[in-house]
Structure formats: structure tokens, C-alpha cells
Amino acid sequence: MIPPVIEFSSNLTLSTYLILAAVAFTAGFINAISGGGGLLTLPTLLWAGLPPLDALGTNKFQAVFGTLSSSFNYFRKGHLQLKPLWPGLIAAFFGSALGTWAVTKVGGDILDTLLPILIIVIALYFAFSPRISDIDSKSRISPGLFNILIGGGIGFYGGFFGPGIGAFYALAFAALLGYNMRKATASSKPLVLATNITSLVIFILGGYFSLIVGITMAGTQIIGARLGSNLVISHGAKLIKPVVILVTMTIAIKLLLEP
């Protein structure tokens, strides 16, 4: 049964819907390359007047469709192998469920303090590490341990907080498994999808979701994600590195400036 508090219609103006659609297109484009599009969509949903929990649920909904679009494009063009990712997907599911539950029960003060520093470190790694390239390198960790620690750990972060999760996963694939940046970026998308779907289901079950707004944004997310993933396939690390650095530094500055 669908929770009665889900909004099926909205009194938003046409211009507001057009702005939401344009922002979702841009976010889908960015997410396909680096992640971090939620920095655009979530504030815009709040600006449009959605209550905070409805904005979170609707944001997850539209992001899922963008990630599906880029994942399918990477898979169709041979840059994504799903079979090795299944253990990580399962770990991401449980990690995200636990993180979503935890954020409703505990405060995020420690994460608020540490996260900007961690994100800056990630940006510096992308800027200077020779492993961030279009060439595969030697793995530093077994796939089994990677799936548990990275799939579950970053999945927990995705459920608990979320900004930059795509960059976290892509960095882990490149730094720990030695994937080139096309393969690392493509492989990160199903794990991001697993964490977002898990959180989305929890929000929907709670009734925190606006269907019409979500569908409007999902349509342009799909288009933006397809274009962004095509650029990743065409240009590889020379595109991914500057975008990831820019997005992660923007996230860090935003978190540091917020009260």
C-alpha cells in the first residue's frame, strides 16, 4: 500500500518545474562523471518549497534514474562488468540501510567535522596520484576484502550522508583495485545505485516523496547522465580528474562554510 502522505501533485509553477528539470539535467551530467550532483538538486528542491524529508526522498528518486542511465550506457559500451560487483552491491545495500537508519538515530557532529578534510584529501589524491590515469595498475587489496570494506563502508556513508559518494567509490576502485578511470567510474555507478535505491525505499515507506516533481526531474537526469557518461568514455582521465577535483573541493568548501 502506498503511504498516504506521498504527494502525487504539486502547486509549483511551470517556471519552477523548468528550473528543477534544468538543474536535474546538470546534476545527471555531473554525477555520470564524478558524483556530487546532489549539491545542486537538493538545495533546489528545498528552494522550491518541499519539506526537508520530502526533498531528500524526491532527490534520491530522481538520482536513481540518472545513475541507471549512465550505468546502462557504460554496460552497453563494454566499460562495465557486473559479475565481479555483486558481492559489493550486497554489501552496499546493507551498509546503506544501516547508514540511513543511523542518521535517524544519532547526530552527525563528528562526520560534519571530519568530512571536509577527507574530501580535500580525495581531491589532492586525484590531482597528484599516478594511479589516476587511463591505464590499469596493480591491485593493492583482494576483491573480497574490497567488497566488504569499500562496498559496505561507503554504502553506509551514502545512507548516512551521501555527497560525493560517486567520487569515493571511483577513487577506491582506482587506488585499491588499480582500475583505469573509465573502468573505475563505470564500476562505481551500480554501487551508487544500490545505496540510493536502499535509501529511496526507506523514504518512500515513510511517505517522504513527491511523485510529480520526482518524475519531472528524472526525465532530464536520464538525458544528462547519458551525455556525461559518453564524455567519460570518449575522454577518460583527462576529463574525470578536473571534474572530480572541482566537485570535491566545492563540496568541502560548502561543508566548511555551513554553520
PDB file of C-alpha atoms in Angstrom, residues 128-249:
ATOM      1  CA  PHE A 128      48.657  14.117  -7.910  1.00  0.00           C
ATOM      2  CA  SER A 129      48.408  10.299  -7.845  1.00  0.00           C
ATOM      3  CA  PRO A 130      49.849   8.490 -10.896  1.00  0.00           C
ATOM      4  CA  ARG A 131      47.199   5.765 -10.381  1.00  0.00           C
ATOM      5  CA  ILE A 132      44.502   8.170 -11.615  1.00  0.00           C
ATOM      6  CA  SER A 133      45.025   7.518 -15.308  1.00  0.00           C
ATOM      7  CA  ASP A 134      43.688   5.644 -18.319  1.00  0.00           C
ATOM      8  CA  ILE A 135      45.991   2.678 -17.622  1.00  0.00           C
ATOM      9  CA  ASP A 136      45.243  -0.170 -15.205  1.00  0.00           C
ATOM     10  CA  SER A 137      47.685  -0.586 -12.307  1.00  0.00           C
ATOM     11  CA  LYS A 138      48.410  -3.282  -9.720  1.00  0.00           C
ATOM     12  CA  SER A 139      45.714  -4.155  -7.207  1.00  0.00           C
ATOM     13  CA  ARG A 140      46.517  -3.394  -3.551  1.00  0.00           C
ATOM     14  CA  ILE A 141      43.664  -5.372  -1.959  1.00  0.00           C
ATOM     15  CA  SER A 142      41.773  -8.585  -2.627  1.00  0.00           C
ATOM     16  CA  PRO A 143      38.353  -8.249  -4.308  1.00  0.00           C
ATOM     17  CA  GLY A 144      36.670  -9.964  -1.337  1.00  0.00           C
ATOM     18  CA  LEU A 145      38.067  -7.526   1.210  1.00  0.00           C
ATOM     19  CA  PHE A 146      37.341  -4.618  -1.125  1.00  0.00           C
ATOM     20  CA  ASN A 147      33.683  -5.604  -1.432  1.00  0.00           C
ATOM     21  CA  ILE A 148      33.206  -5.780   2.327  1.00  0.00           C
ATOM     22  CA  LEU A 149      35.206  -2.713   3.381  1.00  0.00           C
ATOM     23  CA  ILE A 150      34.512  -0.397   0.460  1.00  0.00           C
ATOM     24  CA  GLY A 151      31.122  -1.630  -0.730  1.00  0.00           C
ATOM     25  CA  GLY A 152      29.718  -1.704   2.794  1.00  0.00           C
ATOM     26  CA  GLY A 153      31.663   1.224   4.248  1.00  0.00           C
ATOM     27  CA  ILE A 154      30.936   3.746   1.513  1.00  0.00           C
ATOM     28  CA  GLY A 155      27.404   2.362   1.308  1.00  0.00           C
ATOM     29  CA  PHE A 156      26.992   3.279   4.992  1.00  0.00           C
ATOM     30  CA  TYR A 157      28.250   6.780   4.231  1.00  0.00           C
ATOM     31  CA  GLY A 158      25.834   7.030   1.301  1.00  0.00           C
ATOM     32  CA  GLY A 159      22.887   6.172   3.510  1.00  0.00           C
ATOM     33  CA  PHE A 160      24.067   8.392   6.351  1.00  0.00           C
ATOM     34  CA  PHE A 161      25.088  11.485   4.390  1.00  0.00           C
ATOM     35  CA  GLY A 162      25.935  11.000   0.721  1.00  0.00           C
ATOM     36  CA  PRO A 163      27.635  13.965  -1.032  1.00  0.00           C
ATOM     37  CA  GLY A 164      30.460  12.828  -3.306  1.00  0.00           C
ATOM     38  CA  ILE A 165      29.712   9.102  -2.976  1.00  0.00           C
ATOM     39  CA  GLY A 166      30.479   8.540  -6.666  1.00  0.00           C
ATOM     40  CA  ALA A 167      33.919  10.100  -6.262  1.00  0.00           C
ATOM     41  CA  PHE A 168      34.570   7.967  -3.154  1.00  0.00           C
ATOM     42  CA  TYR A 169      33.745   4.745  -4.982  1.00  0.00           C
ATOM     43  CA  ALA A 170      35.686   5.696  -8.132  1.00  0.00           C
ATOM     44  CA  LEU A 171      38.726   6.613  -6.048  1.00  0.00           C
ATOM     45  CA  ALA A 172      38.554   3.272  -4.226  1.00  0.00           C
ATOM     46  CA  PHE A 173      38.386   1.282  -7.463  1.00  0.00           C
ATOM     47  CA  ALA A 174      41.369   3.190  -8.888  1.00  0.00           C
ATOM     48  CA  ALA A 175      43.532   3.338  -5.754  1.00  0.00           C
ATOM     49  CA  LEU A 176      42.844  -0.142  -4.330  1.00  0.00           C
ATOM     50  CA  LEU A 177      41.943  -2.354  -7.301  1.00  0.00           C
ATOM     51  CA  GLY A 178      44.056  -0.494  -9.861  1.00  0.00           C
ATOM     52  CA  TYR A 179      41.236   0.223 -12.313  1.00  0.00           C
ATOM     53  CA  ASN A 180      41.776   2.833 -15.002  1.00  0.00           C
ATOM     54  CA  MET A 181      39.481   5.852 -14.628  1.00  0.00           C
ATOM     55  CA  ARG A 182      36.945   4.839 -17.268  1.00  0.00           C
ATOM     56  CA  LYS A 183      36.511   1.442 -15.630  1.00  0.00           C
ATOM     57  CA  ALA A 184      36.601   2.878 -12.089  1.00  0.00           C
ATOM     58  CA  THR A 185      33.945   5.477 -12.883  1.00  0.00           C
ATOM     59  CA  ALA A 186      31.721   2.929 -14.639  1.00  0.00           C
ATOM     60  CA  SER A 187      32.119   0.369 -11.834  1.00  0.00           C
ATOM     61  CA  SER A 188      31.162   2.923  -9.195  1.00  0.00           C
ATOM     62  CA  LYS A 189      27.699   3.520 -10.684  1.00  0.00           C
ATOM     63  CA  PRO A 190      25.978   0.227  -9.724  1.00  0.00           C
ATOM     64  CA  LEU A 191      27.222   0.635  -6.142  1.00  0.00           C
ATOM     65  CA  VAL A 192      25.915   4.202  -6.035  1.00  0.00           C
ATOM     66  CA  LEU A 193      22.649   2.873  -7.443  1.00  0.00           C
ATOM     67  CA  ALA A 194      22.385   0.220  -4.725  1.00  0.00           C
ATOM     68  CA  THR A 195      22.877   2.759  -1.932  1.00  0.00           C
ATOM     69  CA  ASN A 196      20.416   5.246  -3.439  1.00  0.00           C
ATOM     70  CA  ILE A 197      17.697   2.652  -4.049  1.00  0.00           C
ATOM     71  CA  THR A 198      18.003   1.383  -0.484  1.00  0.00           C
ATOM     72  CA  SER A 199      17.632   4.884   0.946  1.00  0.00           C
ATOM     73  CA  LEU A 200      14.814   5.667  -1.500  1.00  0.00           C
ATOM     74  CA  VAL A 201      12.767   2.669  -0.394  1.00  0.00           C
ATOM     75  CA  ILE A 202      13.069   3.773   3.227  1.00  0.00           C
ATOM     76  CA  PHE A 203      11.964   7.309   2.349  1.00  0.00           C
ATOM     77  CA  ILE A 204       9.032   6.022   0.266  1.00  0.00           C
ATOM     78  CA  LEU A 205       7.885   3.712   3.047  1.00  0.00           C
ATOM     79  CA  GLY A 206       7.882   6.751   5.305  1.00  0.00           C
ATOM     80  CA  GLY A 207       5.874   8.716   2.734  1.00  0.00           C
ATOM     81  CA  TYR A 208       8.574  11.332   2.152  1.00  0.00           C
ATOM     82  CA  PHE A 209       8.358  11.764  -1.588  1.00  0.00           C
ATOM     83  CA  SER A 210       6.759  13.973  -4.275  1.00  0.00           C
ATOM     84  CA  LEU A 211       5.883  11.865  -7.314  1.00  0.00           C
ATOM     85  CA  ILE A 212       5.260  14.577  -9.917  1.00  0.00           C
ATOM     86  CA  VAL A 213       8.385  16.547  -9.031  1.00  0.00           C
ATOM     87  CA  GLY A 214      10.427  13.334  -8.987  1.00  0.00           C
ATOM     88  CA  ILE A 215       9.226  12.244 -12.424  1.00  0.00           C
ATOM     89  CA  THR A 216       9.876  15.707 -13.872  1.00  0.00           C
ATOM     90  CA  MET A 217      13.477  15.697 -12.666  1.00  0.00           C
ATOM     91  CA  ALA A 218      14.081  12.027 -13.501  1.00  0.00           C
ATOM     92  CA  GLY A 219      13.449  12.650 -17.197  1.00  0.00           C
ATOM     93  CA  THR A 220      16.184  15.244 -17.568  1.00  0.00           C
ATOM     94  CA  GLN A 221      18.513  13.329 -15.197  1.00  0.00           C
ATOM     95  CA  ILE A 222      18.440  10.438 -17.679  1.00  0.00           C
ATOM     96  CA  ILE A 223      19.464  12.697 -20.580  1.00  0.00           C
ATOM     97  CA  GLY A 224      22.214  14.462 -18.626  1.00  0.00           C
ATOM     98  CA  ALA A 225      23.638  11.173 -17.357  1.00  0.00           C
ATOM     99  CA  ARG A 226      23.754   9.698 -20.843  1.00  0.00           C
ATOM    100  CA  LEU A 227      25.677  12.704 -22.183  1.00  0.00           C
ATOM    101  CA  GLY A 228      28.067  12.739 -19.218  1.00  0.00           C
ATOM    102  CA  SER A 229      28.841   9.025 -19.481  1.00  0.00           C
ATOM    103  CA  ASN A 230      29.510   9.388 -23.225  1.00  0.00           C
ATOM    104  CA  LEU A 231      32.101  12.066 -22.449  1.00  0.00           C
ATOM    105  CA  VAL A 232      33.773   9.818 -19.856  1.00  0.00           C
ATOM    106  CA  ILE A 233      34.011   7.022 -22.422  1.00  0.00           C
ATOM    107  CA  SER A 234      35.461   9.422 -25.013  1.00  0.00           C
ATOM    108  CA  HIS A 235      37.915  11.386 -22.863  1.00  0.00           C
ATOM    109  CA  GLY A 236      38.747   9.251 -19.802  1.00  0.00           C
ATOM    110  CA  ALA A 237      41.019  10.584 -17.064  1.00  0.00           C
ATOM    111  CA  LYS A 238      41.712  13.945 -18.720  1.00  0.00           C
ATOM    112  CA  LEU A 239      38.017  14.772 -18.215  1.00  0.00           C
ATOM    113  CA  ILE A 240      37.354  12.906 -14.964  1.00  0.00           C
ATOM    114  CA  LYS A 241      40.302  14.294 -12.962  1.00  0.00           C
ATOM    115  CA  PRO A 242      39.496  18.025 -13.222  1.00  0.00           C
ATOM    116  CA  VAL A 243      35.760  17.465 -12.738  1.00  0.00           C
ATOM    117  CA  VAL A 244      36.291  15.316  -9.632  1.00  0.00           C
ATOM    118  CA  ILE A 245      38.751  17.846  -8.186  1.00  0.00           C
ATOM    119  CA  LEU A 246      36.354  20.739  -8.828  1.00  0.00           C
ATOM    120  CA  VAL A 247      33.303  18.926  -7.430  1.00  0.00           C
ATOM    121  CA  THR A 248      35.024  17.535  -4.339  1.00  0.00           C
ATOM    122  CA  MET A 249      36.593  20.893  -3.478  1.00  0.00           C
TER     123      MET A 249
END
